[in-house]
Amino acid sequence: MEPNHGLVGANGVTNGAKVPVHSSAHPESDARSHRKTFSAYQHTIYMNGVRGLLPPLTTDPNGWEAAAKAVMEPRDFDYAKGGAGAGETIRKNREAFQKWSIVPRMVRGNTERSLKVTILGQEWPSPVAIAPVGVNKIFHPYGKSPLLYHEVLGGFYQILTDIPNSDGESGVARAAGALGIPYVLSTFASEDPETVAAAQDSASGGGGGGPGVRWLQLYWPQSVDRDVTRSVLRRARDAGYAALVVTLDIFSMSWRPLDLDNAYLPLYRGASTALGFTDPVFRRKFRERFGHEVDEDVLKGALEWENTIFPDMAHSWHELEWLKGEWDGKILVKGIQHATDAELAVQAGVDGIIVSNHGGRQYDGAQGSLEALHEVALAVGDRAEVLFDSGVRTGADITKALALGAKAVFVGRPVVYGLGARGEEGALHVLRCLLADLEINLAITGVRNVTDLVPDMLRRSDL
């Protein structure tokens, strides 16, 4: 009998039918299961193998990209994979991890283990969160989009208006909610913040509902239109977004050859305008300026949204004062790669710093993000939370980042590849694989708690 791809326990679905998540793949009598949390996914996979069921995707992190590429539209896959310039920064992100090796310790009495961390005063079940990634609806291959055609400068633009069958941000948010993983919504999301919040909460607490941990990524607010920014902040607060992640490294578009070769920017097809197009203040101002609703000219609306959030203006640290006055929650900045900038961010009063180079999407020829982490962590100390982003692919990667000073990491492309390959089920599978890999790797290398990780547990060997 050929094995089926439909892992019971991944999202409660196999062969199109709903089944209980807690099935015979989680035997009550198995004492080992009671000592495991995320690593129990390994046991689930093997038990389902006895029943002829295979995982929905490969468990090899090196295979997720290929799985997504096999089914995604080529230009959408290129948008997910691509980076700035010749891709050197993307390569350096991975090479930076390979320069560090974990030094295993044996006979450590670490039968009981924990992945729990406390971030900004809130306990997380693991040190993993969803990175802000926009336009999620273009990544899921099962959604079919009706297209509108608008004549522009004598040519025709295809405008993406809806993908009703796509999991999109809501699918990833449900996957995050099911595992208690914090979710960061992108300003360039293809779904509005209220819908995504509801999706995350619907899956939190094992599907029993309840508030999940979620933050809103915000491109640096400008004086160009503070009324729209205030409206966005009010909506975020009302929808339960507890913190703002202010992205520092993208006040204008970067040079991305894959997207340029495809002449493809999802923004201009309306795929990343949900936050703006559902905002009452933005809609009112658009109507007053152009005399019609934003939905009646998606391209014009997309250009106006771009001008609102990307006015191509540089910044100064003192500009954060206005945002702090408008937002009563926590504020983090994302994009720090130098200890001096980290110090300036702390002096500006931020609550957290995300060491990140935008996954290599914003500038080329730079160091791997991990190269900056330890220096930034030492400079900041305990004055602000230090988190990490860019290049994370495995449990070992997470271990290295935590040992070098990060309190948690954000995962982007692997989740996108899971979403692209198998929708929500694929995103959930990728997250479960990463967490199981992390917990198992920590156990075998002698670590009791992720909070015990320190630089002495690593050795550096330059390539």
mmCIF file of N, CA, C and O in Angstrom, residues 166-208:
data_model
loop_
_atom_site.group_PDB
_atom_site.id
_atom_site.type_symbol
_atom_site.label_atom_id
_atom_site.label_comp_id
_atom_site.label_asym_id
_atom_site.label_seq_id
_atom_site.Cartn_x
_atom_site.Cartn_y
_atom_site.Cartn_z
ATOM 1 N N SER A 166 -7.288 31.362 -0.713
ATOM 2 C CA SER A 166 -5.933 31.366 -0.202
ATOM 3 C C SER A 166 -5.928 31.460 1.316
ATOM 4 O O SER A 166 -6.746 32.152 1.907
ATOM 5 N N ASP A 167 -4.985 30.736 1.942
ATOM 6 C CA ASP A 167 -4.860 30.815 3.392
ATOM 7 C C ASP A 167 -4.280 32.159 3.819
ATOM 8 O O ASP A 167 -4.707 32.747 4.783
ATOM 9 N N GLY A 168 -3.274 32.655 3.121
ATOM 10 C CA GLY A 168 -2.710 33.967 3.393
ATOM 11 C C GLY A 168 -2.241 34.147 4.826
ATOM 12 O O GLY A 168 -1.862 33.195 5.512
ATOM 13 N N GLU A 169 -2.258 35.405 5.275
ATOM 14 C CA GLU A 169 -1.825 35.710 6.632
ATOM 15 C C GLU A 169 -2.657 34.978 7.676
ATOM 16 O O GLU A 169 -2.135 34.557 8.720
ATOM 17 N N SER A 170 -3.944 34.819 7.416
ATOM 18 C CA SER A 170 -4.799 34.135 8.386
ATOM 19 C C SER A 170 -4.373 32.691 8.593
ATOM 20 O O SER A 170 -4.429 32.174 9.719
ATOM 21 N N GLY A 171 -3.925 32.035 7.523
ATOM 22 C CA GLY A 171 -3.458 30.661 7.663
ATOM 23 C C GLY A 171 -2.220 30.571 8.535
ATOM 24 O O GLY A 171 -2.113 29.696 9.404
ATOM 25 N N VAL A 172 -1.280 31.470 8.309
ATOM 26 C CA VAL A 172 -0.067 31.484 9.133
ATOM 27 C C VAL A 172 -0.413 31.856 10.572
ATOM 28 O O VAL A 172 0.132 31.285 11.525
ATOM 29 N N ALA A 173 -1.320 32.810 10.750
ATOM 30 C CA ALA A 173 -1.716 33.224 12.097
ATOM 31 C C ALA A 173 -2.386 32.086 12.846
ATOM 32 O O ALA A 173 -2.170 31.917 14.057
ATOM 33 N N ARG A 174 -3.198 31.285 12.155
ATOM 34 C CA ARG A 174 -3.810 30.134 12.822
ATOM 35 C C ARG A 174 -2.750 29.111 13.217
ATOM 36 O O ARG A 174 -2.818 28.507 14.300
ATOM 37 N N ALA A 175 -1.774 28.897 12.339
ATOM 38 C CA ALA A 175 -0.685 27.980 12.677
ATOM 39 C C ALA A 175 0.070 28.476 13.899
ATOM 40 O O ALA A 175 0.399 27.711 14.806
ATOM 41 N N ALA A 176 0.338 29.778 13.932
ATOM 42 C CA ALA A 176 1.017 30.361 15.086
ATOM 43 C C ALA A 176 0.165 30.226 16.345
ATOM 44 O O ALA A 176 0.671 29.867 17.421
ATOM 45 N N GLY A 177 -1.121 30.495 16.206
ATOM 46 C CA GLY A 177 -2.003 30.399 17.360
ATOM 47 C C GLY A 177 -2.067 28.991 17.926
ATOM 48 O O GLY A 177 -2.099 28.811 19.147
ATOM 49 N N ALA A 178 -2.075 28.002 17.058
ATOM 50 C CA ALA A 178 -2.149 26.615 17.514
ATOM 51 C C ALA A 178 -0.949 26.225 18.350
ATOM 52 O O ALA A 178 -1.041 25.343 19.221
ATOM 53 N N LEU A 179 0.197 26.853 18.107
ATOM 54 C CA LEU A 179 1.422 26.515 18.822
ATOM 55 C C LEU A 179 1.797 27.552 19.876
ATOM 56 O O LEU A 179 2.826 27.415 20.543
ATOM 57 N N GLY A 180 0.988 28.581 20.015
ATOM 58 C CA GLY A 180 1.303 29.634 20.967
ATOM 59 C C GLY A 180 2.448 30.523 20.527
ATOM 60 O O GLY A 180 3.080 31.197 21.350
ATOM 61 N N ILE A 181 2.718 30.544 19.236
ATOM 62 C CA ILE A 181 3.834 31.326 18.703
ATOM 63 C C ILE A 181 3.374 32.752 18.410
ATOM 64 O O ILE A 181 2.356 32.950 17.736
ATOM 65 N N PRO A 182 4.095 33.752 18.867
ATOM 66 C CA PRO A 182 3.731 35.135 18.552
ATOM 67 C C PRO A 182 3.778 35.400 17.051
ATOM 68 O O PRO A 182 4.612 34.838 16.325
ATOM 69 N N TYR A 183 2.901 36.275 16.610
ATOM 70 C CA TYR A 183 2.763 36.585 15.184
ATOM 71 C C TYR A 183 2.961 38.080 14.978
ATOM 72 O O TYR A 183 2.380 38.899 15.701
ATOM 73 N N VAL A 184 3.786 38.433 13.996
ATOM 74 C CA VAL A 184 3.993 39.843 13.659
ATOM 75 C C VAL A 184 3.395 40.102 12.280
ATOM 76 O O VAL A 184 3.820 39.509 11.288
ATOM 77 N N LEU A 185 2.405 40.982 12.220
ATOM 78 C CA LEU A 185 1.720 41.297 10.966
ATOM 79 C C LEU A 185 2.456 42.408 10.236
ATOM 80 O O LEU A 185 2.799 43.438 10.819
ATOM 81 N N SER A 186 2.669 42.212 8.950
ATOM 82 C CA SER A 186 3.356 43.192 8.122
ATOM 83 C C SER A 186 2.421 44.328 7.703
ATOM 84 O O SER A 186 1.226 44.123 7.465
ATOM 85 N N THR A 187 2.979 45.530 7.595
ATOM 86 C CA THR A 187 2.248 46.646 6.998
ATOM 87 C C THR A 187 1.792 46.306 5.585
ATOM 88 O O THR A 187 0.766 46.792 5.116
ATOM 89 N N PHE A 188 2.556 45.449 4.903
ATOM 90 C CA PHE A 188 2.246 45.053 3.529
ATOM 91 C C PHE A 188 1.417 43.766 3.463
ATOM 92 O O PHE A 188 1.457 43.045 2.471
ATOM 93 N N ALA A 189 0.667 43.477 4.497
ATOM 94 C CA ALA A 189 -0.143 42.265 4.508
ATOM 95 C C ALA A 189 -1.229 42.319 3.446
ATOM 96 O O ALA A 189 -1.675 43.389 3.028
ATOM 97 N N SER A 190 -1.673 41.129 3.032
ATOM 98 C CA SER A 190 -2.771 41.040 2.080
ATOM 99 C C SER A 190 -4.112 40.815 2.773
ATOM 100 O O SER A 190 -5.135 40.622 2.106
ATOM 101 N N GLU A 191 -4.115 40.826 4.105
ATOM 102 C CA GLU A 191 -5.345 40.762 4.888
ATOM 103 C C GLU A 191 -5.291 41.834 5.973
ATOM 104 O O GLU A 191 -4.218 42.189 6.454
ATOM 105 N N ASP A 192 -6.452 42.306 6.382
ATOM 106 C CA ASP A 192 -6.497 43.386 7.362
ATOM 107 C C ASP A 192 -6.173 42.866 8.762
ATOM 108 O O ASP A 192 -6.310 41.677 9.048
ATOM 109 N N PRO A 193 -5.730 43.740 9.657
ATOM 110 C CA PRO A 193 -5.281 43.295 10.982
ATOM 111 C C PRO A 193 -6.375 42.676 11.832
ATOM 112 O O PRO A 193 -6.105 41.788 12.644
ATOM 113 N N GLU A 194 -7.617 43.117 11.666
ATOM 114 C CA GLU A 194 -8.698 42.550 12.456
ATOM 115 C C GLU A 194 -8.966 41.100 12.068
ATOM 116 O O GLU A 194 -9.170 40.242 12.938
ATOM 117 N N THR A 195 -8.957 40.810 10.774
ATOM 118 C CA THR A 195 -9.188 39.438 10.307
ATOM 119 C C THR A 195 -8.079 38.509 10.773
ATOM 120 O O THR A 195 -8.340 37.378 11.218
ATOM 121 N N VAL A 196 -6.839 38.966 10.680
ATOM 122 C CA VAL A 196 -5.706 38.134 11.083
ATOM 123 C C VAL A 196 -5.737 37.887 12.583
ATOM 124 O O VAL A 196 -5.468 36.776 13.049
ATOM 125 N N ALA A 197 -6.071 38.904 13.357
ATOM 126 C CA ALA A 197 -6.167 38.729 14.809
ATOM 127 C C ALA A 197 -7.218 37.692 15.168
ATOM 128 O O ALA A 197 -6.995 36.830 16.036
ATOM 129 N N ALA A 198 -8.363 37.756 14.516
ATOM 130 C CA ALA A 198 -9.429 36.791 14.787
ATOM 131 C C ALA A 198 -8.994 35.379 14.418
ATOM 132 O O ALA A 198 -9.311 34.407 15.124
ATOM 133 N N ALA A 199 -8.259 35.243 13.315
ATOM 134 C CA ALA A 199 -7.780 33.926 12.902
ATOM 135 C C ALA A 199 -6.807 33.355 13.926
ATOM 136 O O ALA A 199 -6.900 32.176 14.296
ATOM 137 N N GLN A 200 -5.877 34.172 14.401
ATOM 138 C CA GLN A 200 -4.924 33.694 15.400
ATOM 139 C C GLN A 200 -5.635 33.273 16.680
ATOM 140 O O GLN A 200 -5.363 32.207 17.233
ATOM 141 N N ASP A 201 -6.561 34.100 17.140
ATOM 142 C CA ASP A 201 -7.263 33.791 18.381
ATOM 143 C C ASP A 201 -8.126 32.545 18.259
ATOM 144 O O ASP A 201 -8.322 31.823 19.235
ATOM 145 N N SER A 202 -8.653 32.295 17.066
ATOM 146 C CA SER A 202 -9.510 31.117 16.882
ATOM 147 C C SER A 202 -8.754 29.810 17.065
ATOM 148 O O SER A 202 -9.350 28.780 17.373
ATOM 149 N N ALA A 203 -7.437 29.857 16.873
ATOM 150 C CA ALA A 203 -6.624 28.640 16.995
ATOM 151 C C ALA A 203 -5.830 28.596 18.291
ATOM 152 O O ALA A 203 -5.255 27.560 18.618
ATOM 153 N N SER A 204 -5.773 29.696 19.027
ATOM 154 C CA SER A 204 -4.989 29.737 20.252
ATOM 155 C C SER A 204 -5.594 28.825 21.315
ATOM 156 O O SER A 204 -6.799 28.590 21.338
ATOM 157 N N GLY A 205 -4.740 28.321 22.189
ATOM 158 C CA GLY A 205 -5.216 27.444 23.252
ATOM 159 C C GLY A 205 -5.746 26.127 22.729
ATOM 160 O O GLY A 205 -6.741 25.602 23.217
ATOM 161 N N GLY A 206 -5.083 25.578 21.691
ATOM 162 C CA GLY A 206 -5.501 24.290 21.146
ATOM 163 C C GLY A 206 -6.818 24.360 20.416
ATOM 164 O O GLY A 206 -7.540 23.368 20.338
ATOM 165 N N GLY A 207 -7.152 25.531 19.871
ATOM 166 C CA GLY A 207 -8.404 25.667 19.131
ATOM 167 C C GLY A 207 -9.548 26.147 19.997
ATOM 168 O O GLY A 207 -10.653 26.341 19.517
ATOM 169 N N GLY A 208 -9.288 26.353 21.284
ATOM 170 C CA GLY A 208 -10.336 26.800 22.186
ATOM 171 C C GLY A 208 -10.537 28.294 22.197
ATOM 172 O O GLY A 208 -11.368 28.804 22.935
#
